[in-house]
Short mmCIF file of C-alpha atoms in Angstrom, two decimals:
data_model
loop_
_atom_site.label_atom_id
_atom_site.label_comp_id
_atom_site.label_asym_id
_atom_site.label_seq_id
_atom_site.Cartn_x
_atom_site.Cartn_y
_atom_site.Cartn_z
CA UNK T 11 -139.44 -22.91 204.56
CA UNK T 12 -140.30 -22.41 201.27
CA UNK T 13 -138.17 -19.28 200.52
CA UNK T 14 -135.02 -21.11 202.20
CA UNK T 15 -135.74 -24.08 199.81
CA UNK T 16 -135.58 -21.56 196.89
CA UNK T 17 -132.57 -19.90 198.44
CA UNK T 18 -130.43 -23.10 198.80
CA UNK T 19 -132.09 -24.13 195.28
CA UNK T 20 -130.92 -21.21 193.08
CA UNK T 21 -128.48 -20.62 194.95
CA UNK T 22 -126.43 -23.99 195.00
CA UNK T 23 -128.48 -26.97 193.32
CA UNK T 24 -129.43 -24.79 189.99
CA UNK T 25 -126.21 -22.32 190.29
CA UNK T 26 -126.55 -19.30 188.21
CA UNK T 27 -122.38 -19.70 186.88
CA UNK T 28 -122.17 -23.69 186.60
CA UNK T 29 -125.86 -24.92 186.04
CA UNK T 30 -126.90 -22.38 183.88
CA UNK T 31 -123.67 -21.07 182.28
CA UNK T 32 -124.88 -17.49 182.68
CA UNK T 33 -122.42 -14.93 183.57
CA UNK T 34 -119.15 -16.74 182.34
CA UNK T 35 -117.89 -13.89 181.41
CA UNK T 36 -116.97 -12.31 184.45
CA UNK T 37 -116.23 -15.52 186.02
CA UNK T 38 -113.17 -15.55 183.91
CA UNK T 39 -112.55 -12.11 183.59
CA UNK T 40 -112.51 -10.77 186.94
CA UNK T 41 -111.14 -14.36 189.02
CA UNK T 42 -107.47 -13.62 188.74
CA UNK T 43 -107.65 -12.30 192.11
CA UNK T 44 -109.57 -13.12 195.02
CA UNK T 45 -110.20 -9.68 196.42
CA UNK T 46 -111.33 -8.28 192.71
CA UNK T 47 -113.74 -11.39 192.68
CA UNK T 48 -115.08 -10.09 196.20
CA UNK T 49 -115.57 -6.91 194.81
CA UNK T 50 -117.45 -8.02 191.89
CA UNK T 51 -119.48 -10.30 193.65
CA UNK T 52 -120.75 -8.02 196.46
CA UNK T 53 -121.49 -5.59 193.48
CA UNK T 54 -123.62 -8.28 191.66
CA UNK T 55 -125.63 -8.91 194.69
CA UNK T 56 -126.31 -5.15 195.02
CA UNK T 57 -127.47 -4.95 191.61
CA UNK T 58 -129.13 -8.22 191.07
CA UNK T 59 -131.05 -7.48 194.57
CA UNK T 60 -132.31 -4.21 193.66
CA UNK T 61 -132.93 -4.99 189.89
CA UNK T 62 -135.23 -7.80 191.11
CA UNK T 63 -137.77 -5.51 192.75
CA UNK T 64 -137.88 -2.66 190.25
CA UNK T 65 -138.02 -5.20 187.40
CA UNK T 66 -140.71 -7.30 189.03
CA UNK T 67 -142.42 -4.11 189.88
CA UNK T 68 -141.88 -2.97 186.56
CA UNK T 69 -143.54 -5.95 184.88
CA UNK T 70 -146.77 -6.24 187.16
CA UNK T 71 -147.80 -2.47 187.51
CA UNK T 72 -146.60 -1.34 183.65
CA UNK T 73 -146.32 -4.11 181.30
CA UNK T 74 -148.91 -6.13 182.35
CA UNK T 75 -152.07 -3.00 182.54
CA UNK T 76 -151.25 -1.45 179.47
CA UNK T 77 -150.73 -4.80 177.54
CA UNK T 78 -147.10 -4.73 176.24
CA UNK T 79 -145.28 -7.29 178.22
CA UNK T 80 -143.55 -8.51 174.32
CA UNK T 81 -141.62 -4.97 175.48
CA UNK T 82 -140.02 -7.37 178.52
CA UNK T 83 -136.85 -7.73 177.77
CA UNK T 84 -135.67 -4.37 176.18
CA UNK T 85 -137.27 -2.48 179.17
CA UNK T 86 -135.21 -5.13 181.46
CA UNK T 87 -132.33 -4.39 179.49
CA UNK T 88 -132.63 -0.24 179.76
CA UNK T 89 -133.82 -0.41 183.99
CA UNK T 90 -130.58 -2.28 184.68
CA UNK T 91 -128.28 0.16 182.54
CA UNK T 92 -130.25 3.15 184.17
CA UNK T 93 -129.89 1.60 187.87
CA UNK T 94 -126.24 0.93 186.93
CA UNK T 95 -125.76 4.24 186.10
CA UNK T 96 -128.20 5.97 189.10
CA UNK T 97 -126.18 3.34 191.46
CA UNK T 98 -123.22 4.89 190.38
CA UNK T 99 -124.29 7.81 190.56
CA UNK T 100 -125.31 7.27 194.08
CA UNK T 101 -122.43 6.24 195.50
CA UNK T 102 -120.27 8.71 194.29
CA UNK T 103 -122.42 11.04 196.50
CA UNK T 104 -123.02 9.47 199.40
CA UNK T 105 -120.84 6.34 200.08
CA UNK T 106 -116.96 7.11 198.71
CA UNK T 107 -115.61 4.00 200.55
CA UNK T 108 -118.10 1.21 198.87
CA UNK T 109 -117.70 3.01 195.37
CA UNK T 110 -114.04 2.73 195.70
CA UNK T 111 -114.50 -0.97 196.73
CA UNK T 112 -116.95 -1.23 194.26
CA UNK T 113 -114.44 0.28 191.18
CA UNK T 114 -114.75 -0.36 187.91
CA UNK T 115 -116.90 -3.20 188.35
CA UNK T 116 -120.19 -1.45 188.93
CA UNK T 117 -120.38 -0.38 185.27
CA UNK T 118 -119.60 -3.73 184.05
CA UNK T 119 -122.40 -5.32 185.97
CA UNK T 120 -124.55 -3.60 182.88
CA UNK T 121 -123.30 -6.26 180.45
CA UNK T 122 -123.51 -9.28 183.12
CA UNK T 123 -125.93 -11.71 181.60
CA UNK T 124 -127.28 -13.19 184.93
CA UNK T 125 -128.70 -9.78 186.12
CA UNK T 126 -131.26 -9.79 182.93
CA UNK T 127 -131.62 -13.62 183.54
CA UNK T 128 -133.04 -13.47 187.18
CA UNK T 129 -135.05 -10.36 186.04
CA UNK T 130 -136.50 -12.60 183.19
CA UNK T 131 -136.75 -15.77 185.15
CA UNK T 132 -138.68 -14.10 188.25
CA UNK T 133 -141.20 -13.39 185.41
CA UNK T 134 -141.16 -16.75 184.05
CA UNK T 135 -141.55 -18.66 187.09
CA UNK T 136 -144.09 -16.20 188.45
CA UNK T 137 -142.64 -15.61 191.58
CA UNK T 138 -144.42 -12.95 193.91
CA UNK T 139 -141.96 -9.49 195.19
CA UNK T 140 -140.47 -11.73 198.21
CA UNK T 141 -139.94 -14.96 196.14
CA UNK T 142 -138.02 -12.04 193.65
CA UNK T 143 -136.08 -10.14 196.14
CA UNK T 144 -135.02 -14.17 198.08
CA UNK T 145 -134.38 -15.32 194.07
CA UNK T 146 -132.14 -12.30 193.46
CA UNK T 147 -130.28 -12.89 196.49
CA UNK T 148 -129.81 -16.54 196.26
CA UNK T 149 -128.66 -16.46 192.28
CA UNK T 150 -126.41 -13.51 193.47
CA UNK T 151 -124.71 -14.94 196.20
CA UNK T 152 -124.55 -18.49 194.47
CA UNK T 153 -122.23 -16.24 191.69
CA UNK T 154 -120.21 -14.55 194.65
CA UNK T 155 -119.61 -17.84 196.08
CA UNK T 156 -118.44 -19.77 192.67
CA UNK T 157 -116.54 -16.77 192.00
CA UNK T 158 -114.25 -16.38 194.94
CA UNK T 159 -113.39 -19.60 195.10
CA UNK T 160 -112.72 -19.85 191.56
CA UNK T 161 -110.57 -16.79 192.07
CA UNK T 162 -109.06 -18.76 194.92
CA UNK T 163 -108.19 -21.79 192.70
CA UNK T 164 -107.03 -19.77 190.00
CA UNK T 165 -104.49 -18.22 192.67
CA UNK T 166 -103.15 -21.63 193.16
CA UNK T 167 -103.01 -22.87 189.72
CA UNK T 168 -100.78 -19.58 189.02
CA UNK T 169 -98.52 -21.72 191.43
CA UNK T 170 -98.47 -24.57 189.85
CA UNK T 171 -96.74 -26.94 187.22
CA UNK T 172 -98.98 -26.70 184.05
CA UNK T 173 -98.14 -27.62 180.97
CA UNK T 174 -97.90 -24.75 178.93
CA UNK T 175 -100.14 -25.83 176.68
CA UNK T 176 -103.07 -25.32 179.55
CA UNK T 177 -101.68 -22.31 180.98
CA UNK T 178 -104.22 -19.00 181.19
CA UNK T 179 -107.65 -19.69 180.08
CA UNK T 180 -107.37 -23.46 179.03
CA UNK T 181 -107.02 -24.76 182.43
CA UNK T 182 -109.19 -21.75 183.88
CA UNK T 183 -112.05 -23.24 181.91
CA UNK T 184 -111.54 -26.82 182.77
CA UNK T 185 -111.27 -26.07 186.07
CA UNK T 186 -114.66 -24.12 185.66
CA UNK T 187 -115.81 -27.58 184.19
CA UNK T 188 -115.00 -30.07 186.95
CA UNK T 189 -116.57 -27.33 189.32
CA UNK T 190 -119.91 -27.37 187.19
CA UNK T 191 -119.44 -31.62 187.30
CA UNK T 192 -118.89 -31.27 191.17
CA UNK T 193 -122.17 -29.12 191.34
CA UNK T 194 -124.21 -31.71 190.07
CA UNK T 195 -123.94 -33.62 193.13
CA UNK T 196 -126.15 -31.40 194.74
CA UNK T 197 -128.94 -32.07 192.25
CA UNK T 198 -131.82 -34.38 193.93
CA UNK T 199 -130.93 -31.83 196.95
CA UNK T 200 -134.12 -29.80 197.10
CA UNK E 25 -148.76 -0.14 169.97
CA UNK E 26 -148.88 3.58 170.58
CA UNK E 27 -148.04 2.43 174.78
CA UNK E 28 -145.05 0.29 173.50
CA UNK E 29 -143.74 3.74 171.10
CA UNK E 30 -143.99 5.71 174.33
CA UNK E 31 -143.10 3.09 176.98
CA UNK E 32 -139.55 3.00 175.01
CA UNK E 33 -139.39 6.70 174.46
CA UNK E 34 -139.95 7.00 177.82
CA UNK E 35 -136.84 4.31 179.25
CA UNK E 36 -134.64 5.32 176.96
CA UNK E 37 -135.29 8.96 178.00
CA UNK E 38 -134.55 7.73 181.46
CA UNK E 39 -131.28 6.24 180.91
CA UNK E 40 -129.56 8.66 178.72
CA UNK E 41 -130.88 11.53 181.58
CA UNK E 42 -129.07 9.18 184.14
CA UNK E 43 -125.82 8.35 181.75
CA UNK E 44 -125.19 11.90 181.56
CA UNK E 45 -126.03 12.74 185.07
CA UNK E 46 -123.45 10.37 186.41
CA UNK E 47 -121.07 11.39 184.13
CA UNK E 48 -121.57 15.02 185.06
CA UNK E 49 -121.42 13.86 189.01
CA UNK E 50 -117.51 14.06 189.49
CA UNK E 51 -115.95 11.10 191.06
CA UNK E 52 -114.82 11.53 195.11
CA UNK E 53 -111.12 12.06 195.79
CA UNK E 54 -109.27 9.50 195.64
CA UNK E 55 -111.58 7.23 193.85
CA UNK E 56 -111.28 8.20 190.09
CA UNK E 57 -111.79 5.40 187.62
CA UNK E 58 -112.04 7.81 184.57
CA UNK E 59 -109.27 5.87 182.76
CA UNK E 60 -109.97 2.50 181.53
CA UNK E 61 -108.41 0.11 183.96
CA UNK E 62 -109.98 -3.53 183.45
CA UNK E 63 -107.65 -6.30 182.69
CA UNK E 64 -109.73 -8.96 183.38
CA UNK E 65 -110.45 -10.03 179.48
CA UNK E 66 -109.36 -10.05 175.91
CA UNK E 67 -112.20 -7.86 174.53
CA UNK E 68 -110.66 -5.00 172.72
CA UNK E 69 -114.33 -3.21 172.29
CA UNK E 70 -115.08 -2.96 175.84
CA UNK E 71 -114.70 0.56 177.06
CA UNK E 72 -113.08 -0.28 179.83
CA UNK E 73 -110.33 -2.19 178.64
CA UNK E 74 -106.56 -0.92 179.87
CA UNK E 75 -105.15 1.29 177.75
CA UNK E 76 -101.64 -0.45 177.01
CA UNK E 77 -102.90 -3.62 176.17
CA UNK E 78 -105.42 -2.69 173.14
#
């Protein structure tokens, strides 16, 4: 019960995108379409999911015994450029199909800001290796889920009579805002 | 100290072996993303940026 209440929490009530503004980047980069925003999601969660476990790892059996857990965030910063680029790696061997789903948005995952944050706050909130890999997940999938359907409203603003004043990014990033101000209604939630 | 001096020697080691490893490990047919094809913002540093709009 308690991992489903931290699923639902980081992944809706304390949303990585709207709550914490992590990530924004992509969220307006890669939402013109729906299907890239699929794409870039799914790859997120991959990422985010497996630089969870060797981060936490990383922290508890390194950092911590030999003392030098001030070197936190550069060696978070270095494991997820290195998984980026072994994941890559990877695929192009073995799975063709999901690295040409994946595209150019594996290597771009490197300079997505929520991957170090759920590294860092896993540490912070001193979550043990399931409460990690469930956190991962749930901040992952709460960004796959505010990006397709910000993707999906996009679409439909394309469509539509703005004033050209608000066309492109303006109304992009107001739209962003009323989604953060509808996301607040699920605070009190969990 | 002298754990911190090799704990970085020792990551960095590891990603530069893996950044040229993958970019030695040629890309299956049909999927090559060699040239830059990311549209999806106005940063003219990023690496991966489309070539006709820089």
């Amino acid at each position: 019960m308690k991992l489903f209440e931290l699923f639902i929490s980081l992944a809706f009530v304390n949303n990585v995108v709207l709550s914490k503004f992590y990530a924004i980047c992509p969220l307006m980069g890669v939402s013109k379409k729906p299907k890239n925003a699929l794409n870039m999601g799914l790859a997120v969660i991959f990422v985010i999911v497996i630089a969870s476990i060797v981060t936490w790892l990383l922290y508890y059996y390194v950092l911590v015994p030999l003392d030098i857990i001030y070197m936190d965030l550069i060696t978070f910063i270095l494991v997820i450029a290195s998984l980026v680029q072994f994941l890559e790696m990877l695929l192009k061997k073995t799975s063709p199909e999901v690295y040409k789903a994946m595209g150019v948005y594996l290597p771009l995952i490197t300079t997505n800001c929520a991957v170090l944050g759920v590294a860092l706050d896993n540490i912070t909130a001193g979550y043990n290796l399931i409460e990690a890999i469930v956190a991962g997940f749930a901040v992952s999938f709460g960004f796959l889920a505010v990006i397709y359907i910000f993707a999906l409203i996009r679409e439909r603003l394309d469509y539509s009579d703005v004033p050209e004043a608000f066309r492109g990014a303006p109304i992009a990033l107001i739209s962003a805002g009323i989604m953060a101000c509808a996301i607040c209604g699920l605070a009190g939630l969990i | 100290m002298i754990y911190a001096v090799i704990w970085f020697v020792l990551i960095c080691a590891i990603y530069f072996t893996l950044y040229i490893l993958n970019h030695r490990t040629p890309a299956p047919e049909g999927c090559e993303f060699e040239s830059p094809a990311c549209a999806g913002c106005h940063n003219i540093a990023c690496t991966h940026r489309k070539d006709d709009e820089s």
